[in-house]
GROMACS .gro file of C-alpha atoms in nm:
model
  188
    1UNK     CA    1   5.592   8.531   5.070
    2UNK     CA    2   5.784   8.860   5.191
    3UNK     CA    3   5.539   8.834   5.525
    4UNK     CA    4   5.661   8.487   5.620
    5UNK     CA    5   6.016   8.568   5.517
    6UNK     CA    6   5.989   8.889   5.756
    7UNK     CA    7   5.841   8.614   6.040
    8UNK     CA    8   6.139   8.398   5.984
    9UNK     CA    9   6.364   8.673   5.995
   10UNK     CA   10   6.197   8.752   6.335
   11UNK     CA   11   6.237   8.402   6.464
   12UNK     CA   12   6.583   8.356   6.366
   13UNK     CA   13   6.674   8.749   6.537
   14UNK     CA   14   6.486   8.608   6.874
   15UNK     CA   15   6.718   8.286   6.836
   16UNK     CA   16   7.032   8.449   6.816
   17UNK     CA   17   6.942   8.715   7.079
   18UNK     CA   18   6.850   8.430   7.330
   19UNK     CA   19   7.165   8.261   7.255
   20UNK     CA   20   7.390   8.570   7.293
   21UNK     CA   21   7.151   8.598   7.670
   22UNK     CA   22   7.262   8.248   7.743
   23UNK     CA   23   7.645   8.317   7.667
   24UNK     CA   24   7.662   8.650   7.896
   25UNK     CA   25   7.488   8.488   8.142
   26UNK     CA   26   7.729   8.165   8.125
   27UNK     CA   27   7.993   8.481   8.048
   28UNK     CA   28   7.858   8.647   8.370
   29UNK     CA   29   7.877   8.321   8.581
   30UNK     CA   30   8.260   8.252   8.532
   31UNK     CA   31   8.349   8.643   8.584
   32UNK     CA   32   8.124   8.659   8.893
   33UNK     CA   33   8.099   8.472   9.238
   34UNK     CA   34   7.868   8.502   9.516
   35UNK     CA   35   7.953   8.656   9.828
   36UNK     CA   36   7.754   8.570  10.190
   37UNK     CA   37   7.852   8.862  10.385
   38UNK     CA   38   7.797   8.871  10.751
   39UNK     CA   39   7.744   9.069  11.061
   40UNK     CA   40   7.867   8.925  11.428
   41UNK     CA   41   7.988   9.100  11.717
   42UNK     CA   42   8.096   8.957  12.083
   43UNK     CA   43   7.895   8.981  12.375
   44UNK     CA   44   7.919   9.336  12.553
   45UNK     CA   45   7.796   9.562  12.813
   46UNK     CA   46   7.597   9.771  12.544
   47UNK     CA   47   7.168   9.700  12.528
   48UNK     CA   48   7.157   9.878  12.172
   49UNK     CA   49   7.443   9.950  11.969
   50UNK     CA   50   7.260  10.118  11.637
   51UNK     CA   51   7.446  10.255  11.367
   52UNK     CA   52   7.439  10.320  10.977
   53UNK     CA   53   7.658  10.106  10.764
   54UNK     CA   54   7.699  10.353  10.468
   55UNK     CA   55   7.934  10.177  10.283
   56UNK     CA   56   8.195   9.827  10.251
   57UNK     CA   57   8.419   9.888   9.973
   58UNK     CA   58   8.662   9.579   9.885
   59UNK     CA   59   8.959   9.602   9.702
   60UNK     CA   60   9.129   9.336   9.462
   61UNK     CA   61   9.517   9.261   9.434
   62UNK     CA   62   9.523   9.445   9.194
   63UNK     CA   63   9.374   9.796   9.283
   64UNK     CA   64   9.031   9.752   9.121
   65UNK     CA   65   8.709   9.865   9.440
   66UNK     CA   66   8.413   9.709   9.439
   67UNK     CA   67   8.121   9.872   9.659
   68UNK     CA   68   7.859   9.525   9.804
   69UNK     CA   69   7.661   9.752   9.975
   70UNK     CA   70   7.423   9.928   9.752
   71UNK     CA   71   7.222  10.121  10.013
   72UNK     CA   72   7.290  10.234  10.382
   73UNK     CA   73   7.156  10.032  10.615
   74UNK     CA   74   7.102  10.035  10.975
   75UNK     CA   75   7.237   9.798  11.183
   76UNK     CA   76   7.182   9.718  11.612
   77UNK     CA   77   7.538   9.527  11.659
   78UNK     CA   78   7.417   9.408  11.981
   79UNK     CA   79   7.125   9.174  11.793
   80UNK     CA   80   7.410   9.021  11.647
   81UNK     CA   81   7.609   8.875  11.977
   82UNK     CA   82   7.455   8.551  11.974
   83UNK     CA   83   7.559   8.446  11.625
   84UNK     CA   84   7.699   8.579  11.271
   85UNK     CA   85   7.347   8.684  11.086
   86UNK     CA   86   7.360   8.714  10.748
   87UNK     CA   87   7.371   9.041  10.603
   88UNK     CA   88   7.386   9.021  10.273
   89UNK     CA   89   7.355   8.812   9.937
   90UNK     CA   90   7.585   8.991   9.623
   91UNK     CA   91   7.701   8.908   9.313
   92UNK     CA   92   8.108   9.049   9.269
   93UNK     CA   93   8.403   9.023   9.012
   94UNK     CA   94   8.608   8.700   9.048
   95UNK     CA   95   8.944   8.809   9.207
   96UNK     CA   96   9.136   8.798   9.532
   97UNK     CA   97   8.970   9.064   9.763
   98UNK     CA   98   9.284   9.188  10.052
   99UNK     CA   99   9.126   9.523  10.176
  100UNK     CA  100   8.802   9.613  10.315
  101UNK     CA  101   8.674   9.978  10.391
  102UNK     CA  102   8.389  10.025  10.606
  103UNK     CA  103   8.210  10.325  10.635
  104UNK     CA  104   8.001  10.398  10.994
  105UNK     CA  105   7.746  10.668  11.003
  106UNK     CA  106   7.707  10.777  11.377
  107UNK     CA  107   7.506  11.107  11.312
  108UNK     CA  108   7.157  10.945  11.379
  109UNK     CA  109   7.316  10.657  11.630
  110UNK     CA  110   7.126  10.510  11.916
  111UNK     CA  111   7.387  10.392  12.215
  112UNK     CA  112   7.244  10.235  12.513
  113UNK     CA  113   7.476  10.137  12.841
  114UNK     CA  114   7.458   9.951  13.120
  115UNK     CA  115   7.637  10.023  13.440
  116UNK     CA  116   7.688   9.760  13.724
  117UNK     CA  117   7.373   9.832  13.867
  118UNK     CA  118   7.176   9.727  13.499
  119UNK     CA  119   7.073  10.130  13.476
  120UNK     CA  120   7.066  10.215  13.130
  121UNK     CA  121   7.155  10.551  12.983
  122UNK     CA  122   7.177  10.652  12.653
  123UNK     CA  123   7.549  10.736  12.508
  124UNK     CA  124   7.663  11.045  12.302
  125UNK     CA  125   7.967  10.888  12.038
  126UNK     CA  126   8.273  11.058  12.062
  127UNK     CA  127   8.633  11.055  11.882
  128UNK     CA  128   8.960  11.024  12.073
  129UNK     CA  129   8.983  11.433  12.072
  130UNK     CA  130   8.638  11.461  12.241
  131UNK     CA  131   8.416  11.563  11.920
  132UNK     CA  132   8.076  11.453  11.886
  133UNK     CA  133   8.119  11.161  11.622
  134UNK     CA  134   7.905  11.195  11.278
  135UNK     CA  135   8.110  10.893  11.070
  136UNK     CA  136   8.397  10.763  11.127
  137UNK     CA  137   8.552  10.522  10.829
  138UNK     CA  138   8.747  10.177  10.959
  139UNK     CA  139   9.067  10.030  10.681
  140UNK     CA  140   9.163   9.733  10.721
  141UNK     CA  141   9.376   9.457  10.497
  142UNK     CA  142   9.309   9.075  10.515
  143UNK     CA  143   9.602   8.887  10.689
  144UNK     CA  144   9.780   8.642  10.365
  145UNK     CA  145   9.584   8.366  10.530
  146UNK     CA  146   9.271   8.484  10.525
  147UNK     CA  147   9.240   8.674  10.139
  148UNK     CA  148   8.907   8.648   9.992
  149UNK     CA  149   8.899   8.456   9.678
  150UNK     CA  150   8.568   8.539   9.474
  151UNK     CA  151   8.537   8.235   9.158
  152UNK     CA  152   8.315   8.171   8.953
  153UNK     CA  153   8.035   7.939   9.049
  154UNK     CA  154   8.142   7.900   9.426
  155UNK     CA  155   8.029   8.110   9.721
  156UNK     CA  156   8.283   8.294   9.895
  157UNK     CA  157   8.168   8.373  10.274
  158UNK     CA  158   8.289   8.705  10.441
  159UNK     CA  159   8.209   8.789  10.785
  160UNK     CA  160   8.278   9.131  10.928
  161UNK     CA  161   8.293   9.160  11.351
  162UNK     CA  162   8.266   9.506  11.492
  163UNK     CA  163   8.415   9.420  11.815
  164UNK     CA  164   8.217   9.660  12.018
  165UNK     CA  165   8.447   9.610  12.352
  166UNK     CA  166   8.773   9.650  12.189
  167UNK     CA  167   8.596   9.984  11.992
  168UNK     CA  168   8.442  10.124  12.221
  169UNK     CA  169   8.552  10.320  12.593
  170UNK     CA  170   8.235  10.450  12.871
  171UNK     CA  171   8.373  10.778  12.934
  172UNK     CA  172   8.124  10.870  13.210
  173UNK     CA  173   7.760  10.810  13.273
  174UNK     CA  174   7.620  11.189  13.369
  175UNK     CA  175   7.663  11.288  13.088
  176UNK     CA  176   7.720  10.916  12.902
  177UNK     CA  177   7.940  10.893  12.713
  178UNK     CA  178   8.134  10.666  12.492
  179UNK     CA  179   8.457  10.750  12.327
  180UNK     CA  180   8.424  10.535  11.990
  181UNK     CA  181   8.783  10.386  11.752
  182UNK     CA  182   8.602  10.128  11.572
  183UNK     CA  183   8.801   9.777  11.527
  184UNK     CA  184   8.711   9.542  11.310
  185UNK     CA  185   8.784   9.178  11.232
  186UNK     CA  186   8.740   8.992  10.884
  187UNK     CA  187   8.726   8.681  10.873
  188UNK     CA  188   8.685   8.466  10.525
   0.00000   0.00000   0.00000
């Protein structure tokens, strides 16, 4: 009798543990939204534009950061002209989002330009004092139009455009180089 009492014990334990799993997940669902982030960037005069994304932090009304990328990843803006590509697929708090920060790694990047003739040289990245660039990190705040509400249940959509002609400035070509103040647009 004490065996099948222990068994029913058991039962009734997995019960209420896979009901508490169902109400954190339904918890989970209403304090959570999904967020399609993407990638896009207008046509330029650039045949490779590769860089690490290290990080995109947003921030919430009120104060509270919330990292959506988990890993850095490398990125060729210029295979994203034609279209926004998706990027990535995350799960983040419910809120209104306002700021973005975007981290760029340009230690390992790979530049290519084209003059008017379609020669292509590769570009050394430089800041607006002349120094080699290694990462360079871009604020920005969401216009009041365009806030990014997160819910629960809903997909929010977030697409990021590193405008690479309004960021970028061909210095020279012998050596090449390209004098780099990254701008970039959000757009919910």
């Amino acid at each position: 009798a004490n065996t099948s009492e222990q068994g029913a014990q058991v039962e009734q334990n997995t019960a209420d543990q896979s009901s508490n799993d169902s109400k954190n997940d339904a918890s989970t669902l209403e304090n959570e939204g999904t967020l399609l982030l993407a990638i896009t960037d207008a046509e330029e005069d650039f045949v490779s534009y590769t860089i690490n994304v290290s990080s995109i932090l947003l921030t919430k009304e009120n104060g509270d950061q919330i990292e959506v990328l988990s890993d850095a990843t490398e990125v060729d803006f210029v295979e994203y002209q034609e279209l926004s590509e998706l990027f990535s697929v995350v799960r983040v708090p419910v809120g209104r989002y306002q700021s973005i920060s975007m981290e760029l790694d340009y230690s390992e990047a790979y530049i290519l330009v084209q003059d008017e003739n379609g020669e292509t040289y590769e570009a050394q990245a430089v800041d607006p004092e002349q120094n080699i660039l290694t990462t360079y990190t871009v604020d920005f705040d969401l216009s009041e139009g365009q806030t990014l509400e997160v819910k629960g249940k809903r997909t929010s959509h977030l697409t990021l455009d590193l405008d690479l002609s309004s960021s970028n400035t061909i210095l020279s070509y012998e050596p090449t180089v390209v004098q780099v103040e990254p701008f970039v647009i959000g757009t919910v």
